[in-house]
Amino acid sequence: MKSFLEKLNAFLLLLMFAVTLLQIVARVILKESSVWSEELARFLFVWIVFVGAAALVRDENHIRITVLTGRLPPGACRALRILTQIAMIPFVVVFTWGAYLNMVYNWGVRAPTIDWMRFGYVYLGLFWSGLIMLWYVTANLLKEVLRSWFGHEGNFKTRR
Amino acid sequence: MTSIITIGLVSLFILGVPIAFSLGLASLGAYFFDQGLGINIPIMAQRMMYGINNFLLLAIPLFILAAKLMNTARITARIFDFARNIVGFLPGGLGHANTLASLIFSGMSGAAVVDAAGLGQVELKAMQDGGYDRGFSVAVTATSSTIGPIFPPSIPMVIFGLVSGVSVGKLFLGGVLPGLMMAAALMFMVASYAYKRRYHRDPFPRLGVVFKSFFQAFLPILTPAILLGGIWSGFFTPTEAAAVAVAYALVLGLLIYREMSLRDLVEVFISTAKETAAICFIVCAASFYGWLLMRSGITLKLAAAIAGVSTEPIVILLLMNGFLLVIGCFLEPVVAILILGPVLLPVITKIGIDPLHFGVVMVLNLMIGLLTPPFGIVLFVMVSISELSFENVVRVTLPFLAPLLTVLLLITFFPSIVTALPNLLIPG
């Protein structure tokens, strides 16, 4: 799934770039400013960020400060890793829940300049991102707990 | 509430919870403490969405993309060759070439880490082949990469513009003179080392060679002119300029120099999307945090408290410098701007310091932080590309902070170094 998300995001990035470029071309060469392009590019950007952020959770590639993690004995380090995964859960839950509510409220709300676009679709990106994060955080947590209980990862394959 | 956020943030950071999630969780905790069970669940997701639903921020992925494309298409190598031919004959020639190449490249890239990791590799290799000792090479490469986000374009300046409302075009132009001064100060440093250690110099280049390398690097060297000229003349916005830079890099890499394959291209897009998500998800979480701070009115109280200490702008600025230098040792520049911007800006405006001036001063402070232990990211990049130990990288880089600190003091004391150019070119 992670590889799919990454490719999807690369494609969205390409689209976003193309739309932004089109906006300049339209204005400078065709002398016609397109109002919809800026909005579409922004929505693509929102998707890139949230979907990308979800993909980063799996391999724990989010930016973090690693002052403690590298310097503790293995046992304490493992406990710390479990603790950090648990700490992420309340935030992800409230985020996903909020994204869901926003999605429902805004499902029919039209974007000002794009006919077929609804604000709900933008929040769909957030909601989807939240669900993936929840999945990855839980999986990482379970993996870590199993490893410390049984000394190995049970049925979870090592993915690193 | 302030104490919950501060203690929460610091402890989550130290525990190693990712920055974005720490910001979100600490803010959520404070919000919950304030409102009890009556908290408005959708508000956080909403703030996070609005935090990045901003056309200005699209410049971040686009500038990262442009710089990566230039690295992949070996355009950075052309720039370095050109710089070497121009200043290589000076004592410590490759050190000067290193600085000049970084200055030129900073005109198309906006993040120090991209400069250090891409161009830095070219520079290090050339200096090692040229017989310079590794420590000196690493120090020059590391420090010169921090010119990137001072000289326009600049991702930290885009973020500062977002937080402060100062025009990004003006912030970009405000970085031009300080960027040039940094390059000059570093070259002075290189020259003094070269004199002491009797570094050899390249032979004076024949005119034909200079012209040849100039033509080979001519199109890339044009990039900063296109970007700055476009922004200055109002032809395009900073974000659009970033898209132009990407298009230009694509044309150079795929059509003119043909040093980039389609496979490389996919790699670059994937890694750019990843980095974008990593940075901008922090922007999302920080915007919820910023909204919470704003709502509580803490920042205004803090502003009043600091204004009570002194109303002398220069005293306040020096205090801020000290504070930011320390913070810069621990936080990534973009993160520091997002977290501290909403707190410090009311202080700045209350005391009557030009936010445009403060923006450039703040970014330079944080750039120096990239070169200081324990969390200087550029130092880590240097460790990974040079095979020196972290301790060694720190030791050799330390003396090179002096020229940067000198420039920092100069622009702190003389605001017009920053503000003159933007106010001249973009009145009002």
CSV table of C-alpha atoms in Angstrom, one decimal, chain B:
chain,number,residue,atom,x,y,z
B,1,MET,CA,-2.8,26.6,29.2
B,2,THR,CA,0.6,28.0,28.1
B,3,SER,CA,2.3,25.6,30.5
B,4,ILE,CA,0.4,22.6,29.2
B,5,ILE,CA,1.5,23.4,25.7
B,6,THR,CA,5.1,24.2,26.6
B,7,ILE,CA,5.7,21.2,28.9
B,8,GLY,CA,3.7,18.9,26.6
B,9,LEU,CA,5.6,19.9,23.6
B,10,VAL,CA,9.1,19.7,25.2
B,11,SER,CA,8.4,16.3,26.7
B,12,LEU,CA,6.8,14.8,23.6
B,13,PHE,CA,9.7,16.1,21.5
B,14,ILE,CA,12.3,14.6,23.8
B,15,LEU,CA,10.4,11.3,23.9
B,16,GLY,CA,10.8,11.2,20.2
B,17,VAL,CA,7.2,11.6,19.1
B,18,PRO,CA,7.2,13.1,15.6
B,19,ILE,CA,7.1,16.9,15.6
B,20,ALA,CA,3.8,17.2,13.9
B,21,PHE,CA,2.1,14.7,16.2
B,22,SER,CA,3.6,16.4,19.3
B,23,LEU,CA,2.3,19.7,18.2
B,24,GLY,CA,-1.1,18.3,17.5
B,25,LEU,CA,-1.3,16.3,20.7
B,26,ALA,CA,0.0,19.1,23.0
B,27,SER,CA,-2.4,21.6,21.4
B,28,LEU,CA,-5.3,19.1,21.7
B,29,GLY,CA,-4.4,18.6,25.4
B,30,ALA,CA,-4.4,22.3,26.1
B,31,TYR,CA,-7.7,22.7,24.2
B,32,PHE,CA,-9.3,19.9,26.1
B,33,PHE,CA,-8.0,21.4,29.4
B,34,ASP,CA,-9.6,24.7,28.4
B,35,GLN,CA,-12.9,23.4,27.2
B,36,GLY,CA,-13.5,20.1,28.9
B,37,LEU,CA,-15.7,17.7,27.0
B,38,GLY,CA,-17.3,20.5,25.1
B,39,ILE,CA,-14.4,20.7,22.6
B,40,ASN,CA,-15.4,21.1,19.0
B,41,ILE,CA,-14.1,17.9,17.4
B,42,PRO,CA,-14.1,19.1,13.7
B,43,ILE,CA,-12.1,22.2,14.5
B,44,MET,CA,-8.7,20.6,14.5
B,45,ALA,CA,-9.1,18.8,11.2
B,46,GLN,CA,-10.5,22.0,9.8
B,47,ARG,CA,-7.6,24.2,11.0
B,48,MET,CA,-5.1,21.6,9.7
B,49,MET,CA,-6.7,21.7,6.3
B,50,TYR,CA,-6.9,25.5,6.2
B,51,GLY,CA,-3.3,25.7,7.4
B,52,ILE,CA,-2.0,24.4,4.1
B,53,ASN,CA,-4.9,25.3,1.7
B,54,ASN,CA,-2.7,28.3,0.7
B,55,PHE,CA,-1.3,28.9,-2.8
B,56,LEU,CA,1.8,30.4,-1.3
B,57,LEU,CA,2.8,27.0,0.2
B,58,LEU,CA,2.8,25.3,-3.1
B,59,ALA,CA,6.2,27.0,-3.6
B,60,ILE,CA,7.7,24.5,-1.1
B,61,PRO,CA,7.3,21.3,-3.2
B,62,LEU,CA,8.0,23.1,-6.4
B,63,PHE,CA,11.3,24.6,-5.2
B,64,ILE,CA,12.4,21.3,-3.7
B,65,LEU,CA,11.5,19.7,-7.0
B,66,ALA,CA,13.5,22.2,-9.0
B,67,ALA,CA,16.6,21.8,-6.9
B,68,LYS,CA,16.5,18.0,-7.0
B,69,LEU,CA,16.0,18.1,-10.7
B,70,MET,CA,19.1,20.3,-11.1
B,71,ASN,CA,21.1,17.9,-8.9
B,72,THR,CA,19.9,14.9,-10.9
B,73,ALA,CA,20.6,16.4,-14.3
B,74,ARG,CA,24.1,17.2,-13.1
B,75,ILE,CA,23.5,20.9,-13.6
B,76,THR,CA,25.1,21.5,-10.2
B,77,ALA,CA,28.3,20.0,-11.6
B,78,ARG,CA,28.3,22.5,-14.4
B,79,ILE,CA,27.8,25.4,-12.0
B,80,PHE,CA,30.7,24.2,-9.9
B,81,ASP,CA,33.0,23.9,-13.0
B,82,PHE,CA,32.1,27.4,-13.9
B,83,ALA,CA,32.7,28.8,-10.4
B,84,ARG,CA,36.1,26.9,-10.3
B,85,ASN,CA,37.2,28.6,-13.5
B,86,ILE,CA,36.3,32.0,-12.3
B,87,VAL,CA,37.8,32.0,-8.7
B,88,GLY,CA,40.0,28.9,-8.8
B,89,PHE,CA,43.2,30.8,-9.3
B,90,LEU,CA,42.8,32.6,-5.9
B,91,PRO,CA,44.7,31.2,-2.9
B,92,GLY,CA,42.5,28.3,-1.6
B,93,GLY,CA,40.8,28.3,-5.0
B,94,LEU,CA,38.5,25.4,-4.6
B,95,GLY,CA,37.2,26.8,-1.3
B,96,HIS,CA,36.2,30.0,-3.2
B,97,ALA,CA,34.7,28.0,-6.0
B,98,ASN,CA,32.7,26.0,-3.4
B,99,THR,CA,31.3,29.2,-1.9
B,100,LEU,CA,30.6,30.8,-5.3
B,101,ALA,CA,28.9,27.7,-6.6
B,102,SER,CA,26.7,27.5,-3.5
B,103,LEU,CA,25.8,31.2,-4.0
B,104,ILE,CA,24.8,30.6,-7.6
B,105,PHE,CA,22.9,27.4,-6.7
B,106,SER,CA,21.1,29.2,-3.9
B,107,GLY,CA,19.5,31.3,-6.6
B,108,MET,CA,17.5,28.3,-7.7
B,109,SER,CA,17.1,26.3,-4.5
B,110,GLY,CA,15.4,27.2,-1.2
B,111,ALA,CA,16.6,24.7,1.3
B,112,ALA,CA,20.1,24.3,2.8
B,113,VAL,CA,19.8,20.5,3.1
B,114,VAL,CA,19.1,20.1,-0.6
B,115,ASP,CA,22.2,22.2,-1.3
B,116,ALA,CA,24.4,20.3,1.1
B,117,ALA,CA,23.3,16.9,-0.1
B,118,GLY,CA,23.3,17.6,-3.8
B,119,LEU,CA,25.8,20.2,-4.8
B,120,GLY,CA,27.7,19.4,-1.6
B,121,GLN,CA,28.7,16.0,-2.9
B,122,VAL,CA,30.1,17.6,-6.1
B,123,GLU,CA,32.0,20.2,-4.1
B,124,LEU,CA,33.4,17.7,-1.6
B,125,LYS,CA,34.7,15.4,-4.3
B,126,ALA,CA,36.3,18.1,-6.2
B,127,MET,CA,38.1,19.5,-3.2
B,128,GLN,CA,39.3,16.1,-2.1
B,129,ASP,CA,40.6,15.4,-5.6
B,130,GLY,CA,42.2,18.8,-5.5
B,131,GLY,CA,44.2,17.7,-2.4
B,132,TYR,CA,42.4,19.8,0.2
B,133,ASP,CA,42.1,18.2,3.6
B,134,ARG,CA,38.7,16.7,4.3
B,135,GLY,CA,38.0,18.9,7.4
B,136,PHE,CA,38.4,22.2,5.6
B,137,SER,CA,36.4,20.9,2.6
B,138,VAL,CA,33.5,19.8,4.9
B,139,ALA,CA,33.5,23.0,6.8
B,140,VAL,CA,33.3,25.2,3.6
B,141,THR,CA,30.7,23.0,2.1
B,142,ALA,CA,28.5,22.9,5.2
B,143,THR,CA,28.6,26.7,5.9
B,144,SER,CA,28.2,27.7,2.2
B,145,SER,CA,25.0,25.6,2.0
B,146,THR,CA,23.3,27.8,4.5
B,147,ILE,CA,23.4,30.7,2.0
B,148,GLY,CA,20.7,28.8,0.1
B,149,PRO,CA,17.7,29.8,2.2
B,150,ILE,CA,19.0,33.4,2.7
B,151,PHE,CA,19.6,34.2,-0.9
B,152,PRO,CA,16.2,33.9,-2.8
B,153,PRO,CA,14.3,31.7,-3.3
B,154,SER,CA,13.9,30.4,0.2
B,155,ILE,CA,11.5,27.9,1.8
B,156,PRO,CA,11.9,29.3,5.3
B,157,MET,CA,11.1,32.8,4.0
B,158,VAL,CA,7.9,31.4,2.4
B,159,ILE,CA,7.0,30.0,5.8
B,160,PHE,CA,7.8,33.3,7.5
B,161,GLY,CA,5.6,35.1,5.0
B,162,LEU,CA,2.8,32.7,5.8
B,163,VAL,CA,3.1,33.2,9.5
B,164,SER,CA,3.6,37.0,9.4
B,165,GLY,CA,1.7,38.2,6.4
B,166,VAL,CA,4.8,39.9,5.1
B,167,SER,CA,5.0,39.8,1.2
B,168,VAL,CA,7.2,36.8,0.2
B,169,GLY,CA,8.5,38.8,-2.8
B,170,LYS,CA,9.8,41.4,-0.4
B,171,LEU,CA,11.3,38.8,1.9
B,172,PHE,CA,13.1,37.2,-1.0
B,173,LEU,CA,14.6,40.5,-2.1
B,174,GLY,CA,15.5,41.2,1.5
B,175,GLY,CA,17.7,38.2,1.5
B,176,VAL,CA,19.8,39.2,-1.6
B,177,LEU,CA,22.3,41.5,0.2
B,178,PRO,CA,22.7,39.4,3.3
B,179,GLY,CA,23.3,36.4,1.1
B,180,LEU,CA,26.0,38.2,-0.9
B,181,MET,CA,27.6,39.3,2.4
B,182,MET,CA,27.6,35.7,3.7
B,183,ALA,CA,29.4,34.6,0.5
B,184,ALA,CA,31.9,37.4,0.9
B,185,ALA,CA,32.5,36.7,4.5
B,186,LEU,CA,33.1,33.0,3.8
B,187,MET,CA,35.5,33.8,1.0
B,188,PHE,CA,37.4,36.0,3.3
B,189,MET,CA,37.6,33.1,5.8
B,190,VAL,CA,38.7,30.7,3.1
B,191,ALA,CA,41.4,33.1,2.0
B,192,SER,CA,42.8,33.5,5.5
B,193,TYR,CA,43.0,29.7,5.9
B,194,ALA,CA,44.6,29.4,2.5
B,195,TYR,CA,47.2,32.0,3.5
B,196,LYS,CA,48.0,30.3,6.8
B,197,ARG,CA,48.1,26.7,5.4
B,198,ARG,CA,49.6,27.6,2.0
B,199,TYR,CA,46.9,25.9,0.0
B,200,HIS,CA,47.8,25.7,-3.6
B,201,ARG,CA,45.9,27.5,-6.3
B,202,ASP,CA,44.7,26.6,-9.7
B,203,PRO,CA,46.7,28.1,-12.6
B,204,PHE,CA,45.2,31.3,-14.0
B,205,PRO,CA,42.7,30.0,-16.5
B,206,ARG,CA,43.0,30.7,-20.2
B,207,LEU,CA,40.2,32.8,-21.5
B,208,GLY,CA,39.0,30.1,-23.8
B,209,VAL,CA,38.4,27.7,-20.9
B,210,VAL,CA,36.5,30.3,-18.9
B,211,PHE,CA,34.3,31.0,-21.9
B,212,LYS,CA,33.7,27.3,-22.5
B,213,SER,CA,32.6,26.6,-18.9
B,214,PHE,CA,30.5,29.8,-19.0
B,215,PHE,CA,28.6,28.6,-22.0
B,216,GLN,CA,28.2,25.2,-20.5
B,217,ALA,CA,26.7,26.7,-17.3
B,218,PHE,CA,25.1,29.7,-19.0
B,219,LEU,CA,21.5,28.4,-19.1
B,220,PRO,CA,21.4,27.2,-15.4
B,221,ILE,CA,23.1,30.5,-14.3
B,222,LEU,CA,20.2,32.3,-15.9
B,223,THR,CA,17.7,30.7,-13.5
B,224,PRO,CA,18.1,33.2,-10.6
B,225,ALA,CA,17.7,36.1,-13.0
B,226,ILE,CA,14.5,34.6,-14.4
B,227,LEU,CA,13.1,33.9,-11.0
B,228,LEU,CA,14.0,37.2,-9.4
B,229,GLY,CA,13.2,39.2,-12.5
B,230,GLY,CA,9.8,37.5,-12.8
B,231,ILE,CA,8.9,38.1,-9.2
B,232,TRP,CA,10.1,41.7,-9.1
B,233,SER,CA,8.3,42.7,-12.3
B,234,GLY,CA,5.1,41.1,-11.0
B,235,PHE,CA,5.2,38.8,-14.0
B,236,PHE,CA,4.6,35.9,-11.7
B,237,THR,CA,4.1,35.2,-8.0
B,238,PRO,CA,6.7,33.3,-5.9
B,239,THR,CA,4.8,30.1,-6.3
B,240,GLU,CA,4.5,30.5,-10.0
B,241,ALA,CA,8.2,31.3,-10.1
B,242,ALA,CA,8.8,28.0,-8.5
B,243,ALA,CA,6.8,26.2,-11.2
B,244,VAL,CA,8.8,28.1,-13.8
B,245,ALA,CA,12.0,26.9,-12.2
B,246,VAL,CA,10.7,23.3,-12.3
B,247,ALA,CA,9.8,23.6,-16.0
B,248,TYR,CA,13.2,25.1,-16.8
B,249,ALA,CA,15.0,22.4,-14.9
B,250,LEU,CA,13.0,19.8,-16.8
B,251,VAL,CA,13.7,21.4,-20.2
B,252,LEU,CA,17.5,21.6,-19.3
B,253,GLY,CA,17.7,18.0,-18.0
B,254,LEU,CA,15.5,16.2,-20.5
B,255,LEU,CA,15.8,18.2,-23.7
B,256,ILE,CA,19.0,20.2,-23.7
B,257,TYR,CA,21.6,18.4,-21.6
B,258,ARG,CA,19.8,15.0,-21.7
B,259,GLU,CA,21.4,13.8,-18.5
B,260,MET,CA,18.2,12.6,-16.9
B,261,SER,CA,16.3,9.5,-17.6
B,262,LEU,CA,12.5,9.0,-17.1
B,263,ARG,CA,13.3,6.6,-14.2
B,264,ASP,CA,15.3,9.4,-12.5
B,265,LEU,CA,12.4,11.6,-12.9
B,266,VAL,CA,10.0,9.3,-11.2
B,267,GLU,CA,12.5,8.9,-8.3
B,268,VAL,CA,12.7,12.7,-7.9
B,269,PHE,CA,8.9,13.2,-7.9
B,270,ILE,CA,8.5,10.4,-5.3
B,271,SER,CA,11.1,11.8,-3.0
B,272,THR,CA,9.9,15.3,-3.4
B,273,ALA,CA,6.3,14.3,-2.5
B,274,LYS,CA,7.6,12.5,0.6
B,275,GLU,CA,9.7,15.5,1.8
B,276,THR,CA,6.8,17.8,1.1
B,277,ALA,CA,4.4,15.7,3.2
B,278,ALA,CA,7.0,15.6,6.0
B,279,ILE,CA,7.4,19.4,6.1
B,280,CYS,CA,3.8,20.4,5.4
B,281,PHE,CA,2.2,18.0,7.8
B,282,ILE,CA,4.0,20.0,10.5
B,283,VAL,CA,2.6,23.2,9.0
B,284,CYS,CA,-0.8,21.6,9.3
B,285,ALA,CA,-0.4,20.8,13.0
B,286,ALA,CA,1.3,24.1,13.7
B,287,SER,CA,-1.7,26.0,12.3
B,288,PHE,CA,-4.0,24.3,14.8
B,289,TYR,CA,-1.4,25.3,17.5
B,290,GLY,CA,-1.2,28.9,16.1
B,291,TRP,CA,-5.0,29.2,16.2
B,292,LEU,CA,-5.1,28.1,19.8
B,293,LEU,CA,-2.4,30.6,20.8
B,294,MET,CA,-4.1,33.4,19.0
B,295,ARG,CA,-7.4,32.5,20.6
B,296,SER,CA,-6.0,32.5,24.1
B,297,GLY,CA,-4.4,35.9,23.8
B,298,ILE,CA,-1.2,34.6,25.4
B,299,THR,CA,1.0,36.1,22.7
B,300,LEU,CA,-0.3,39.6,23.4
B,301,LYS,CA,0.4,39.2,27.1
B,302,LEU,CA,3.9,38.0,26.3
B,303,ALA,CA,4.4,40.9,24.0
B,304,ALA,CA,3.5,43.3,26.7
B,305,ALA,CA,5.8,41.6,29.2
B,306,ILE,CA,8.8,41.7,26.9
B,307,ALA,CA,8.0,45.3,26.0
B,308,GLY,CA,8.2,46.0,29.7
B,309,VAL,CA,11.8,44.8,29.8
B,310,SER,CA,13.0,47.2,27.2
B,311,THR,CA,11.5,49.2,24.3
B,312,GLU,CA,14.8,49.7,22.6
B,313,PRO,CA,14.5,47.7,19.3
B,314,ILE,CA,18.2,46.8,19.2
B,315,VAL,CA,18.1,45.4,22.7
B,316,ILE,CA,15.1,43.3,21.9
B,317,LEU,CA,16.7,42.2,18.6
B,318,LEU,CA,19.9,41.1,20.3
B,319,LEU,CA,17.9,39.2,23.0
B,320,MET,CA,15.9,37.5,20.2
B,321,ASN,CA,19.2,36.6,18.4
B,322,GLY,CA,20.5,34.9,21.5
B,323,PHE,CA,17.2,33.1,22.0
B,324,LEU,CA,16.9,32.0,18.4
B,325,LEU,CA,20.5,30.8,18.2
B,326,VAL,CA,19.8,28.5,21.1
B,327,ILE,CA,16.5,27.4,19.7
B,328,GLY,CA,18.1,26.8,16.4
B,329,CYS,CA,20.4,24.2,17.9
B,330,PHE,CA,17.3,22.1,18.7
B,331,LEU,CA,14.6,22.8,16.1
B,332,GLU,CA,14.5,22.7,12.3
B,333,PRO,CA,14.1,26.2,10.8
B,334,VAL,CA,10.7,25.7,9.4
B,335,VAL,CA,9.5,24.2,12.7
B,336,ALA,CA,11.0,27.0,14.7
B,337,ILE,CA,9.3,29.6,12.5
B,338,LEU,CA,6.0,27.9,12.8
B,339,ILE,CA,6.2,27.5,16.6
B,340,LEU,CA,7.8,30.8,17.5
B,341,GLY,CA,6.5,33.1,14.7
B,342,PRO,CA,3.1,33.5,16.3
B,343,VAL,CA,4.7,34.2,19.7
B,344,LEU,CA,7.4,36.6,18.6
B,345,LEU,CA,5.7,38.6,15.9
B,346,PRO,CA,3.3,40.5,18.2
B,347,VAL,CA,6.4,41.5,20.3
B,348,ILE,CA,8.2,42.7,17.2
B,349,THR,CA,5.4,44.8,15.9
B,350,LYS,CA,4.6,46.2,19.3
B,351,ILE,CA,8.2,47.5,19.6
B,352,GLY,CA,8.2,48.9,16.2
B,353,ILE,CA,10.7,46.5,14.4
B,354,ASP,CA,10.0,46.0,10.7
B,355,PRO,CA,8.7,42.4,10.4
B,356,LEU,CA,10.5,42.2,7.0
B,357,HIS,CA,13.8,42.9,8.8
B,358,PHE,CA,13.0,40.5,11.6
B,359,GLY,CA,12.1,37.8,9.1
B,360,VAL,CA,15.6,37.8,7.5
B,361,VAL,CA,17.3,38.0,10.9
B,362,MET,CA,15.3,35.1,12.2
B,363,VAL,CA,16.0,32.9,9.2
B,364,LEU,CA,19.7,33.6,9.4
B,365,ASN,CA,19.7,32.7,13.1
B,366,LEU,CA,18.1,29.5,12.3
B,367,MET,CA,20.5,28.7,9.5
B,368,ILE,CA,23.4,29.0,11.9
B,369,GLY,CA,21.4,26.5,14.0
B,370,LEU,CA,21.7,24.0,11.1
B,371,LEU,CA,25.5,24.0,11.7
B,372,THR,CA,25.5,23.6,15.5
B,373,PRO,CA,25.2,20.4,17.5
B,374,PRO,CA,23.2,18.5,18.7
B,375,PHE,CA,20.6,18.7,15.9
B,376,GLY,CA,22.3,20.6,13.1
B,377,ILE,CA,20.8,18.8,10.1
B,378,VAL,CA,23.5,20.0,7.7
B,379,LEU,CA,26.1,18.5,10.0
B,380,PHE,CA,24.3,15.1,9.7
B,381,VAL,CA,24.3,15.4,5.9
B,382,MET,CA,28.1,16.1,6.0
B,383,VAL,CA,28.7,13.1,8.2
B,384,SER,CA,26.8,10.9,5.7
B,385,ILE,CA,28.6,12.2,2.6
B,386,SER,CA,32.1,12.8,4.0
B,387,GLU,CA,32.8,9.7,6.2
B,388,LEU,CA,34.0,12.0,8.9
B,389,SER,CA,32.7,11.4,12.4
B,390,PHE,CA,30.0,13.7,13.8
B,391,GLU,CA,32.5,15.1,16.4
B,392,ASN,CA,35.0,15.9,13.7
B,393,VAL,CA,32.5,17.6,11.5
B,394,VAL,CA,31.4,19.7,14.4
B,395,ARG,CA,35.0,20.6,15.3
B,396,VAL,CA,36.0,21.7,11.8
B,397,THR,CA,32.8,23.6,11.2
B,398,LEU,CA,32.8,25.6,14.4
B,399,PRO,CA,35.4,28.3,13.4
B,400,PHE,CA,33.4,28.9,10.2
B,401,LEU,CA,30.4,30.1,12.3
B,402,ALA,CA,32.4,33.3,12.9
B,403,PRO,CA,31.8,34.9,9.5
B,404,LEU,CA,28.1,34.0,9.6
B,405,LEU,CA,27.7,35.5,13.1
B,406,THR,CA,29.5,38.6,11.8
B,407,VAL,CA,26.9,39.0,9.1
B,408,LEU,CA,24.1,38.3,11.6
B,409,LEU,CA,25.3,41.1,13.8
B,410,LEU,CA,25.7,43.5,10.8
B,411,ILE,CA,22.1,42.9,9.6
B,412,THR,CA,20.8,43.2,13.1
B,413,PHE,CA,22.4,46.6,13.7
B,414,PHE,CA,21.7,47.9,10.2
B,415,PRO,CA,18.2,47.0,9.1
B,416,SER,CA,18.6,48.8,5.8
B,417,ILE,CA,20.9,46.1,4.6
B,418,VAL,CA,17.8,43.9,4.5
B,419,THR,CA,15.0,46.4,3.8
B,420,ALA,CA,16.6,48.8,1.3
B,421,LEU,CA,16.4,46.6,-1.8
B,422,PRO,CA,12.9,45.3,-1.4
B,423,ASN,CA,11.6,48.8,-0.5
B,424,LEU,CA,13.3,50.2,-3.5
B,425,LEU,CA,12.1,47.6,-6.0
B,426,ILE,CA,8.6,46.9,-4.6
B,427,PRO,CA,7.4,50.2,-3.1
B,428,GLY,CA,4.4,50.2,-0.8
